[in-house]
PDB file of C-alpha atoms in Angstrom:
ATOM      1  CA  UNK J  15      17.786  12.806  -1.224  1.00 38.00           C
ATOM      2  CA  UNK J  16      17.642  15.970  -3.274  1.00 41.00           C
ATOM      3  CA  UNK J  17      14.401  17.883  -3.454  1.00 48.00           C
ATOM      4  CA  UNK J  18      12.934  19.904  -6.294  1.00 48.00           C
ATOM      5  CA  UNK J  19      12.194  23.570  -6.003  1.00 55.00           C
ATOM      6  CA  UNK J  20       9.601  24.261  -3.315  1.00 73.00           C
ATOM      7  CA  UNK J  21       8.343  27.368  -5.119  1.00 86.00           C
ATOM      8  CA  UNK J  22       5.205  27.148  -7.228  1.00 93.00           C
ATOM      9  CA  UNK J  23       4.128  29.350 -10.106  1.00 94.00           C
ATOM     10  CA  UNK J  24       1.784  28.865 -13.025  1.00 96.00           C
ATOM     11  CA  UNK J  25       4.616  27.642 -15.219  1.00 96.00           C
ATOM     12  CA  UNK J  26       5.533  24.870 -12.808  1.00 96.00           C
ATOM     13  CA  UNK J  27       1.921  23.792 -12.372  1.00 97.00           C
ATOM     14  CA  UNK J  28       1.434  23.684 -16.149  1.00 97.00           C
ATOM     15  CA  UNK J  29       4.628  21.662 -16.477  1.00 97.00           C
ATOM     16  CA  UNK J  30       3.369  19.107 -13.961  1.00 97.00           C
ATOM     17  CA  UNK J  31       0.130  18.692 -15.917  1.00 97.00           C
ATOM     18  CA  UNK J  32       2.091  18.188 -19.132  1.00 97.00           C
ATOM     19  CA  UNK J  33       4.174  15.525 -17.381  1.00 97.00           C
ATOM     20  CA  UNK J  34       0.958  13.615 -16.702  1.00 97.00           C
ATOM     21  CA  UNK J  35       0.999  14.193 -12.959  1.00 97.00           C
ATOM     22  CA  UNK J  36      -2.259  13.100 -11.348  1.00 97.00           C
ATOM     23  CA  UNK J  37      -3.302  11.244 -14.486  1.00 97.00           C
ATOM     24  CA  UNK J  38      -3.673   7.608 -15.477  1.00 96.00           C
ATOM     25  CA  UNK J  39      -4.779   4.542 -13.566  1.00 96.00           C
ATOM     26  CA  UNK J  40      -3.108   1.487 -12.133  1.00 97.00           C
ATOM     27  CA  UNK J  41       0.454   1.102 -13.316  1.00 97.00           C
ATOM     28  CA  UNK J  42       0.224   4.250 -15.458  1.00 97.00           C
ATOM     29  CA  UNK J  43      -0.799   6.667 -12.687  1.00 98.00           C
ATOM     30  CA  UNK J  44       1.630   9.434 -11.780  1.00 98.00           C
ATOM     31  CA  UNK J  45       1.132  11.120  -8.378  1.00 98.00           C
ATOM     32  CA  UNK J  46       0.956  14.905  -8.341  1.00 97.00           C
ATOM     33  CA  UNK J  47       3.676  14.989  -5.693  1.00 96.00           C
ATOM     34  CA  UNK J  48       6.589  12.601  -5.314  1.00 94.00           C
ATOM     35  CA  UNK J  49       9.065  12.156  -2.483  1.00 92.00           C
ATOM     36  CA  UNK J  50      11.452  14.470  -4.367  1.00 89.00           C
ATOM     37  CA  UNK J  51       8.933  17.307  -4.584  1.00 87.00           C
ATOM     38  CA  UNK J  52       8.095  18.165  -1.005  1.00 77.00           C
ATOM     39  CA  UNK J  53       9.634  18.407   2.455  1.00 68.00           C
ATOM     40  CA  UNK J  54       8.164  15.783   4.752  1.00 52.00           C
ATOM     41  CA  UNK J  55       7.535  15.743   8.500  1.00 54.00           C
ATOM     42  CA  UNK J  56       8.152  11.989   8.506  1.00 58.00           C
ATOM     43  CA  UNK J  57      10.141   9.401   6.617  1.00 80.00           C
ATOM     44  CA  UNK J  58       9.266   9.359   2.945  1.00 88.00           C
ATOM     45  CA  UNK J  59       9.018   6.002   1.219  1.00 93.00           C
ATOM     46  CA  UNK J  60       8.697   4.550  -2.257  1.00 96.00           C
ATOM     47  CA  UNK J  61       7.065   1.119  -2.300  1.00 97.00           C
ATOM     48  CA  UNK J  62       6.151  -1.069  -5.250  1.00 97.00           C
ATOM     49  CA  UNK J  63       2.433  -1.771  -5.010  1.00 97.00           C
ATOM     50  CA  UNK J  64       0.986  -5.258  -5.245  1.00 97.00           C
ATOM     51  CA  UNK J  65      -2.138  -4.032  -7.005  1.00 96.00           C
ATOM     52  CA  UNK J  66      -0.557  -1.485  -9.351  1.00 97.00           C
ATOM     53  CA  UNK J  67       2.971  -2.846  -9.939  1.00 96.00           C
ATOM     54  CA  UNK J  68       4.364   0.685  -9.728  1.00 97.00           C
ATOM     55  CA  UNK J  69       6.258   2.697  -7.136  1.00 97.00           C
ATOM     56  CA  UNK J  70       3.974   4.529  -4.719  1.00 98.00           C
ATOM     57  CA  UNK J  71       5.218   7.784  -3.188  1.00 97.00           C
ATOM     58  CA  UNK J  72       4.319   7.961   0.503  1.00 97.00           C
ATOM     59  CA  UNK J  73       5.168  11.128   2.381  1.00 95.00           C
ATOM     60  CA  UNK J  74       4.952   9.977   6.004  1.00 94.00           C
ATOM     61  CA  UNK J  75       5.049   6.879   8.183  1.00 95.00           C
ATOM     62  CA  UNK J  76       1.311   7.234   8.710  1.00 97.00           C
ATOM     63  CA  UNK J  77       0.665   7.197   4.959  1.00 97.00           C
ATOM     64  CA  UNK J  78       2.861   4.111   4.690  1.00 97.00           C
ATOM     65  CA  UNK J  79       0.909   2.259   7.372  1.00 98.00           C
ATOM     66  CA  UNK J  80      -2.402   3.117   5.740  1.00 98.00           C
ATOM     67  CA  UNK J  81      -1.002   2.024   2.372  1.00 98.00           C
ATOM     68  CA  UNK J  82      -0.148  -1.394   3.801  1.00 98.00           C
ATOM     69  CA  UNK J  83      -3.720  -1.840   5.064  1.00 98.00           C
ATOM     70  CA  UNK J  84      -5.002  -0.980   1.582  1.00 98.00           C
ATOM     71  CA  UNK J  85      -2.626  -3.512   0.050  1.00 97.00           C
ATOM     72  CA  UNK J  86      -4.110  -6.229   2.243  1.00 97.00           C
ATOM     73  CA  UNK J  87      -7.777  -5.399   1.553  1.00 97.00           C
ATOM     74  CA  UNK J  88      -9.271  -7.760  -1.030  1.00 95.00           C
ATOM     75  CA  UNK J  89     -11.791  -5.220  -2.306  1.00 96.00           C
ATOM     76  CA  UNK J  90      -9.196  -2.542  -3.136  1.00 97.00           C
ATOM     77  CA  UNK J  91      -8.489  -2.477  -6.879  1.00 97.00           C
ATOM     78  CA  UNK J  92      -6.383   0.661  -7.363  1.00 98.00           C
ATOM     79  CA  UNK J  93      -4.573   3.123  -5.094  1.00 98.00           C
ATOM     80  CA  UNK J  94      -3.741   6.646  -6.270  1.00 98.00           C
ATOM     81  CA  UNK J  95      -1.697   8.652  -3.777  1.00 98.00           C
ATOM     82  CA  UNK J  96      -1.153  12.429  -3.782  1.00 98.00           C
ATOM     83  CA  UNK J  97      -4.225  12.845  -5.988  1.00 98.00           C
ATOM     84  CA  UNK J  98      -4.736  16.391  -7.354  1.00 98.00           C
ATOM     85  CA  UNK J  99      -8.033  18.233  -7.029  1.00 98.00           C
ATOM     86  CA  UNK J 100      -9.384  20.508  -9.723  1.00 98.00           C
ATOM     87  CA  UNK J 101      -7.933  23.883  -8.786  1.00 98.00           C
ATOM     88  CA  UNK J 102     -10.764  25.963 -10.250  1.00 98.00           C
ATOM     89  CA  UNK J 103     -13.235  24.046  -8.102  1.00 98.00           C
ATOM     90  CA  UNK J 104     -11.221  24.290  -4.871  1.00 98.00           C
ATOM     91  CA  UNK J 105     -10.670  28.028  -5.397  1.00 98.00           C
ATOM     92  CA  UNK J 106     -14.426  28.483  -5.887  1.00 98.00           C
ATOM     93  CA  UNK J 107     -15.176  26.459  -2.753  1.00 98.00           C
ATOM     94  CA  UNK J 108     -12.689  28.512  -0.731  1.00 98.00           C
ATOM     95  CA  UNK J 109     -14.238  31.778  -1.912  1.00 98.00           C
ATOM     96  CA  UNK J 110     -17.729  30.559  -1.156  1.00 98.00           C
ATOM     97  CA  UNK J 111     -16.776  29.429   2.350  1.00 97.00           C
ATOM     98  CA  UNK J 112     -14.575  32.465   2.957  1.00 97.00           C
ATOM     99  CA  UNK J 113     -11.489  30.296   3.511  1.00 97.00           C
ATOM    100  CA  UNK J 114      -8.054  31.365   2.366  1.00 97.00           C
ATOM    101  CA  UNK J 115      -7.033  28.954  -0.399  1.00 98.00           C
ATOM    102  CA  UNK J 116      -3.531  27.433  -0.073  1.00 96.00           C
ATOM    103  CA  UNK J 117      -1.066  29.421  -2.152  1.00 96.00           C
ATOM    104  CA  UNK J 118       2.631  29.873  -2.773  1.00 93.00           C
ATOM    105  CA  UNK J 119       3.635  32.678  -0.421  1.00 90.00           C
ATOM    106  CA  UNK J 120       6.304  34.091  -2.703  1.00 90.00           C
ATOM    107  CA  UNK J 121       4.371  34.023  -5.967  1.00 88.00           C
ATOM    108  CA  UNK J 122       0.830  34.265  -4.566  1.00 92.00           C
ATOM    109  CA  UNK J 123      -0.063  31.378  -6.868  1.00 96.00           C
ATOM    110  CA  UNK J 124      -3.011  29.202  -5.772  1.00 97.00           C
ATOM    111  CA  UNK J 125      -1.697  25.707  -5.143  1.00 97.00           C
ATOM    112  CA  UNK J 126      -3.156  22.478  -6.467  1.00 98.00           C
ATOM    113  CA  UNK J 127      -4.613  20.773  -3.409  1.00 98.00           C
ATOM    114  CA  UNK J 128      -4.211  17.018  -3.145  1.00 98.00           C
ATOM    115  CA  UNK J 129      -5.978  14.176  -1.397  1.00 98.00           C
ATOM    116  CA  UNK J 130      -3.597  11.681   0.165  1.00 98.00           C
ATOM    117  CA  UNK J 131      -5.368   8.627  -1.260  1.00 98.00           C
ATOM    118  CA  UNK J 132      -7.957   8.145  -3.987  1.00 98.00           C
ATOM    119  CA  UNK J 133      -9.022   4.494  -3.835  1.00 98.00           C
ATOM    120  CA  UNK J 134     -10.929   2.306  -6.256  1.00 98.00           C
ATOM    121  CA  UNK J 135     -12.798  -0.607  -4.698  1.00 97.00           C
ATOM    122  CA  UNK J 136     -15.243  -3.275  -5.779  1.00 95.00           C
ATOM    123  CA  UNK J 137     -18.315  -3.811  -3.640  1.00 89.00           C
ATOM    124  CA  UNK J 138     -20.653  -6.672  -4.572  1.00 89.00           C
ATOM    125  CA  UNK J 139     -19.566  -6.424  -8.177  1.00 90.00           C
ATOM    126  CA  UNK J 140     -19.904  -2.644  -8.316  1.00 95.00           C
ATOM    127  CA  UNK J 141     -17.026  -0.188  -8.621  1.00 96.00           C
ATOM    128  CA  UNK J 142     -16.852   2.542  -5.988  1.00 97.00           C
ATOM    129  CA  UNK J 143     -14.361   5.278  -5.137  1.00 98.00           C
ATOM    130  CA  UNK J 144     -13.121   6.551  -1.778  1.00 98.00           C
ATOM    131  CA  UNK J 145     -11.067   9.634  -0.943  1.00 98.00           C
ATOM    132  CA  UNK J 146      -9.029   9.617   2.251  1.00 98.00           C
ATOM    133  CA  UNK J 147      -7.008  12.340   3.979  1.00 98.00           C
ATOM    134  CA  UNK J 148      -4.320  10.835   6.233  1.00 98.00           C
ATOM    135  CA  UNK J 149      -3.299  13.105   9.109  1.00 97.00           C
ATOM    136  CA  UNK J 150      -1.879  12.718  12.622  1.00 97.00           C
ATOM    137  CA  UNK J 151      -4.605  13.444  15.168  1.00 97.00           C
ATOM    138  CA  UNK J 152      -2.573  16.376  16.501  1.00 97.00           C
ATOM    139  CA  UNK J 153      -2.911  18.085  13.117  1.00 96.00           C
ATOM    140  CA  UNK J 154      -6.662  18.207  13.608  1.00 97.00           C
ATOM    141  CA  UNK J 155      -6.128  20.586  16.509  1.00 97.00           C
ATOM    142  CA  UNK J 156      -4.822  23.238  14.110  1.00 97.00           C
ATOM    143  CA  UNK J 157      -7.447  25.669  12.744  1.00 97.00           C
ATOM    144  CA  UNK J 158      -5.607  26.133   9.440  1.00 97.00           C
ATOM    145  CA  UNK J 159      -5.459  22.371   8.842  1.00 97.00           C
ATOM    146  CA  UNK J 160      -9.188  22.079   9.497  1.00 98.00           C
ATOM    147  CA  UNK J 161      -9.944  24.843   7.003  1.00 98.00           C
ATOM    148  CA  UNK J 162      -7.947  23.152   4.258  1.00 98.00           C
ATOM    149  CA  UNK J 163      -9.654  19.867   5.063  1.00 98.00           C
ATOM    150  CA  UNK J 164     -13.024  21.598   4.799  1.00 98.00           C
ATOM    151  CA  UNK J 165     -12.194  22.599   1.226  1.00 98.00           C
ATOM    152  CA  UNK J 166     -11.220  19.001   0.511  1.00 98.00           C
ATOM    153  CA  UNK J 167     -14.320  17.586   2.194  1.00 98.00           C
ATOM    154  CA  UNK J 168     -16.635  19.877   0.249  1.00 98.00           C
ATOM    155  CA  UNK J 169     -14.850  19.093  -3.012  1.00 98.00           C
ATOM    156  CA  UNK J 170     -15.466  15.362  -2.685  1.00 98.00           C
ATOM    157  CA  UNK J 171     -18.981  15.842  -1.368  1.00 98.00           C
ATOM    158  CA  UNK J 172     -19.819  17.746  -4.558  1.00 98.00           C
ATOM    159  CA  UNK J 173     -18.316  14.843  -6.561  1.00 97.00           C
ATOM    160  CA  UNK J 174     -20.506  12.363  -4.637  1.00 98.00           C
ATOM    161  CA  UNK J 175     -17.370  10.562  -3.444  1.00 98.00           C
ATOM    162  CA  UNK J 176     -17.061   9.104   0.051  1.00 98.00           C
ATOM    163  CA  UNK J 177     -14.422  11.158   1.910  1.00 98.00           C
ATOM    164  CA  UNK J 178     -13.007  10.697   5.404  1.00 98.00           C
ATOM    165  CA  UNK J 179     -10.000  11.523   7.565  1.00 98.00           C
ATOM    166  CA  UNK J 180      -7.693   8.723   8.691  1.00 98.00           C
ATOM    167  CA  UNK J 181      -5.534   9.258  11.786  1.00 98.00           C
ATOM    168  CA  UNK J 182      -3.225   6.928  13.684  1.00 98.00           C
ATOM    169  CA  UNK J 183      -6.263   5.998  15.800  1.00 97.00           C
ATOM    170  CA  UNK J 184      -7.933   4.407  12.753  1.00 97.00           C
ATOM    171  CA  UNK J 185      -5.026   2.217  11.678  1.00 97.00           C
ATOM    172  CA  UNK J 186      -4.444  -1.318  12.912  1.00 97.00           C
ATOM    173  CA  UNK J 187      -0.712  -1.203  13.625  1.00 97.00           C
ATOM    174  CA  UNK J 188      -0.474  -4.978  13.979  1.00 98.00           C
ATOM    175  CA  UNK J 189      -1.936  -5.502  10.518  1.00 98.00           C
ATOM    176  CA  UNK J 190       0.234  -2.779   8.972  1.00 98.00           C
ATOM    177  CA  UNK J 191       3.372  -4.208  10.592  1.00 98.00           C
ATOM    178  CA  UNK J 192       2.587  -7.736   9.424  1.00 98.00           C
ATOM    179  CA  UNK J 193       1.995  -6.642   5.848  1.00 98.00           C
ATOM    180  CA  UNK J 194       5.214  -4.614   5.922  1.00 98.00           C
ATOM    181  CA  UNK J 195       7.124  -7.726   7.063  1.00 97.00           C
ATOM    182  CA  UNK J 196       5.991  -9.843   4.107  1.00 97.00           C
ATOM    183  CA  UNK J 197       5.535  -7.088   1.530  1.00 97.00           C
ATOM    184  CA  UNK J 198       8.808  -7.420  -0.450  1.00 96.00           C
ATOM    185  CA  UNK J 199       8.256 -11.178  -0.856  1.00 96.00           C
ATOM    186  CA  UNK J 200       5.066 -10.757  -2.895  1.00 96.00           C
ATOM    187  CA  UNK J 201       7.439 -10.972  -5.849  1.00 94.00           C
ATOM    188  CA  UNK J 202      10.394 -13.261  -5.262  1.00 92.00           C
ATOM    189  CA  UNK J 203      12.537 -11.438  -7.824  1.00 87.00           C
ATOM    190  CA  UNK J 204      14.992  -9.299  -5.928  1.00 80.00           C
ATOM    191  CA  UNK J 205      14.459 -11.256  -2.695  1.00 87.00           C
ATOM    192  CA  UNK J 206      15.911 -14.599  -3.770  1.00 90.00           C
ATOM    193  CA  UNK J 207      17.156 -15.818  -7.124  1.00 89.00           C
ATOM    194  CA  UNK J 208      15.570 -19.057  -8.306  1.00 89.00           C
ATOM    195  CA  UNK J 209      14.812 -20.590 -11.669  1.00 89.00           C
ATOM    196  CA  UNK J 210      11.099 -21.132 -12.321  1.00 89.00           C
ATOM    197  CA  UNK J 211      11.284 -24.933 -12.019  1.00 92.00           C
ATOM    198  CA  UNK J 212      13.359 -24.743  -8.850  1.00 91.00           C
ATOM    199  CA  UNK J 213      10.969 -22.224  -7.298  1.00 92.00           C
ATOM    200  CA  UNK J 214       8.012 -24.504  -8.028  1.00 92.00           C
ATOM    201  CA  UNK J 215       9.829 -27.492  -6.505  1.00 93.00           C
ATOM    202  CA  UNK J 216      10.871 -25.651  -3.348  1.00 94.00           C
ATOM    203  CA  UNK J 217       7.380 -24.260  -2.824  1.00 94.00           C
ATOM    204  CA  UNK J 218       5.951 -27.774  -3.111  1.00 93.00           C
ATOM    205  CA  UNK J 219       8.474 -28.985  -0.532  1.00 93.00           C
ATOM    206  CA  UNK J 220       7.452 -26.167   1.797  1.00 95.00           C
ATOM    207  CA  UNK J 221       3.739 -26.895   1.506  1.00 94.00           C
ATOM    208  CA  UNK J 222       4.201 -30.596   2.211  1.00 92.00           C
ATOM    209  CA  UNK J 223       6.449 -29.811   5.188  1.00 94.00           C
ATOM    210  CA  UNK J 224       3.890 -27.386   6.665  1.00 93.00           C
ATOM    211  CA  UNK J 225       1.391 -30.257   6.783  1.00 90.00           C
ATOM    212  CA  UNK J 226       3.804 -32.451   8.752  1.00 90.00           C
ATOM    213  CA  UNK J 227       5.743 -30.026  10.963  1.00 91.00           C
ATOM    214  CA  UNK J 228       4.926 -29.495  14.647  1.00 91.00           C
ATOM    215  CA  UNK J 229       7.469 -26.833  15.598  1.00 95.00           C
ATOM    216  CA  UNK J 230       7.974 -23.155  14.868  1.00 97.00           C
ATOM    217  CA  UNK J 231       8.197 -21.505  11.480  1.00 97.00           C
ATOM    218  CA  UNK J 232      11.851 -20.775  12.199  1.00 97.00           C
ATOM    219  CA  UNK J 233      12.682 -24.410  12.889  1.00 97.00           C
ATOM    220  CA  UNK J 234      10.817 -25.517   9.759  1.00 97.00           C
ATOM    221  CA  UNK J 235      12.472 -23.120   7.319  1.00 97.00           C
ATOM    222  CA  UNK J 236      15.865 -23.702   8.923  1.00 96.00           C
ATOM    223  CA  UNK J 237      15.534 -27.466   8.481  1.00 95.00           C
ATOM    224  CA  UNK J 238      14.472 -27.056   4.853  1.00 96.00           C
ATOM    225  CA  UNK J 239      17.373 -24.729   4.062  1.00 95.00           C
ATOM    226  CA  UNK J 240      19.770 -27.339   5.429  1.00 96.00           C
ATOM    227  CA  UNK J 241      18.025 -30.351   3.906  1.00 93.00           C
ATOM    228  CA  UNK J 242      17.973 -28.901   0.400  1.00 92.00           C
ATOM    229  CA  UNK J 243      21.292 -27.058   0.784  1.00 93.00           C
ATOM    230  CA  UNK J 244      19.787 -23.646   0.156  1.00 94.00           C
ATOM    231  CA  UNK J 245      21.190 -20.323   1.260  1.00 93.00           C
ATOM    232  CA  UNK J 246      20.008 -19.383   4.745  1.00 95.00           C
ATOM    233  CA  UNK J 247      16.742 -17.459   4.547  1.00 95.00           C
ATOM    234  CA  UNK J 248      15.542 -19.004   1.274  1.00 96.00           C
ATOM    235  CA  UNK J 249      12.649 -20.934   2.740  1.00 97.00           C
ATOM    236  CA  UNK J 250      11.663 -18.064   5.025  1.00 97.00           C
ATOM    237  CA  UNK J 251      11.381 -15.882   1.905  1.00 97.00           C
ATOM    238  CA  UNK J 252       9.200 -18.566   0.294  1.00 97.00           C
ATOM    239  CA  UNK J 253       7.053 -18.744   3.425  1.00 97.00           C
ATOM    240  CA  UNK J 254       6.584 -14.961   3.339  1.00 97.00           C
ATOM    241  CA  UNK J 255       5.769 -15.182  -0.361  1.00 96.00           C
ATOM    242  CA  UNK J 256       2.919 -17.601   0.278  1.00 97.00           C
ATOM    243  CA  UNK J 257       1.659 -15.380   3.102  1.00 97.00           C
ATOM    244  CA  UNK J 258       1.709 -12.335   0.817  1.00 97.00           C
ATOM    245  CA  UNK J 259      -0.151 -14.282  -1.865  1.00 96.00           C
ATOM    246  CA  UNK J 260      -2.672 -15.446   0.778  1.00 96.00           C
ATOM    247  CA  UNK J 261      -1.860 -19.073   0.066  1.00 95.00           C
ATOM    248  CA  UNK J 262      -0.874 -19.445   3.708  1.00 95.00           C
ATOM    249  CA  UNK J 263      -3.290 -17.818   6.115  1.00 94.00           C
ATOM    250  CA  UNK J 264      -3.277 -16.636   9.708  1.00 95.00           C
ATOM    251  CA  UNK J 265      -4.793 -13.803  11.718  1.00 93.00           C
ATOM    252  CA  UNK J 266      -2.986 -10.724  10.410  1.00 95.00           C
ATOM    253  CA  UNK J 267      -5.016  -8.264  12.448  1.00 94.00           C
ATOM    254  CA  UNK J 268      -4.635  -9.637  15.964  1.00 92.00           C
ATOM    255  CA  UNK J 269      -1.104 -10.940  16.478  1.00 94.00           C
ATOM    256  CA  UNK J 270       2.352  -9.994  15.308  1.00 96.00           C
ATOM    257  CA  UNK J 271       3.652 -12.563  12.858  1.00 97.00           C
ATOM    258  CA  UNK J 272       7.210 -13.737  13.512  1.00 96.00           C
ATOM    259  CA  UNK J 273       9.217 -16.869  12.680  1.00 96.00           C
ATOM    260  CA  UNK J 274       8.853 -17.858  16.343  1.00 96.00           C
ATOM    261  CA  UNK J 275       5.157 -18.687  15.939  1.00 97.00           C
ATOM    262  CA  UNK J 276       4.198 -22.338  15.851  1.00 96.00           C
ATOM    263  CA  UNK J 277       3.398 -23.582  12.356  1.00 95.00           C
ATOM    264  CA  UNK J 278      -0.005 -24.696  13.662  1.00 93.00           C
ATOM    265  CA  UNK J 279      -0.943 -20.987  13.840  1.00 94.00           C
ATOM    266  CA  UNK J 280      -1.085 -21.051  10.031  1.00 95.00           C
ATOM    267  CA  UNK J 281      -3.342 -22.816   7.552  1.00 93.00           C
ATOM    268  CA  UNK J 282      -3.167 -23.464   3.835  1.00 93.00           C
ATOM    269  CA  UNK J 283      -5.678 -21.871   1.492  1.00 86.00           C
ATOM    270  CA  UNK J 284      -8.300 -24.277   0.185  1.00 75.00           C
ATOM    271  CA  UNK J 285      -6.756 -24.330  -3.305  1.00 67.00           C
ATOM    272  CA  UNK J 286      -3.252 -24.992  -1.988  1.00 62.00           C
ATOM    273  CA  UNK J 287      -4.509 -27.612   0.444  1.00 49.00           C
ATOM    274  CA  UNK J 288      -6.347 -29.439  -2.346  1.00 44.00           C
ATOM    275  CA  UNK J 289      -3.300 -29.327  -4.597  1.00 45.00           C
ATOM    276  CA  UNK J 290      -1.078 -30.727  -1.829  1.00 43.00           C
ATOM    277  CA  UNK J 291      -3.491 -33.610  -1.256  1.00 44.00           C
ATOM    278  CA  UNK J 292      -3.412 -34.490  -4.947  1.00 42.00           C
ATOM    279  CA  UNK J 293       0.379 -34.502  -4.846  1.00 38.00           C
ATOM    280  CA  UNK J 294       0.268 -36.700  -1.751  1.00 39.00           C
ATOM    281  CA  UNK J 295      -2.106 -39.258  -3.328  1.00 36.00           C
ATOM    282  CA  UNK J 296      -0.021 -39.364  -6.473  1.00 35.00           C
ATOM    283  CA  UNK J 297       3.129 -39.999  -4.426  1.00 35.00           C
ATOM    284  CA  UNK J 298       1.493 -42.945  -2.603  1.00 32.00           C
ATOM    285  CA  UNK J 299       0.774 -44.659  -5.901  1.00 26.00           C
TER     286      UNK J 299
END
């Protein structure tokens, strides 16, 4: 993947602002940095967000794992990655604290500092904002990293925004892995190709079969693929879709979810369970 120029000057920074970088909300937000803009110490990823319906630019595996935990949290409304801080304010903070502000070495241009995640949540009907720096714990052993984080911490403190550092020690890897497994199936487009009526019919078949089946998920979806002459993997994709939509529930935080789990490890949401009972009563008549 080609990268943009790594050099920064005032012209480039002004150009980024004019492009709308770091502006907008939800689907319209544009991160200050994208995977094309910076070298990364880990694998960079672009993932379409459930909550925003846009591609998120994640610059490390650790950022990706944290992103998946945010996707799963019911109270998270919006996720803005690579969020730019006001440069005038960070420069002033650095001067006040006698910390060298990050700058382009060649041009001596002060850089726009970013926070890895700026998060909008709802808490008991109220909107709140969180700022989170995502760093490997080993990075916190580096004096220069700590100084840059001090600028960031002070910046958000002065904005009255809750700020914290997230390391690999704070992330539930089981939860992140489970969300990653089902994530593409949140939207069925691009995973399997079904007409709307067919999708509705197959999902109804799946729900009714979950209520009756006693074996593993793998045996259930395999039987349904054969019974309804669907391409192998169709019903597994539908099962993942219902998991992603939280219509099928299980403990995401404690055990790795695989097709080898018994179907009894899962339960239907109350709304889906009620709908399936109505269908069942109607069928008896």
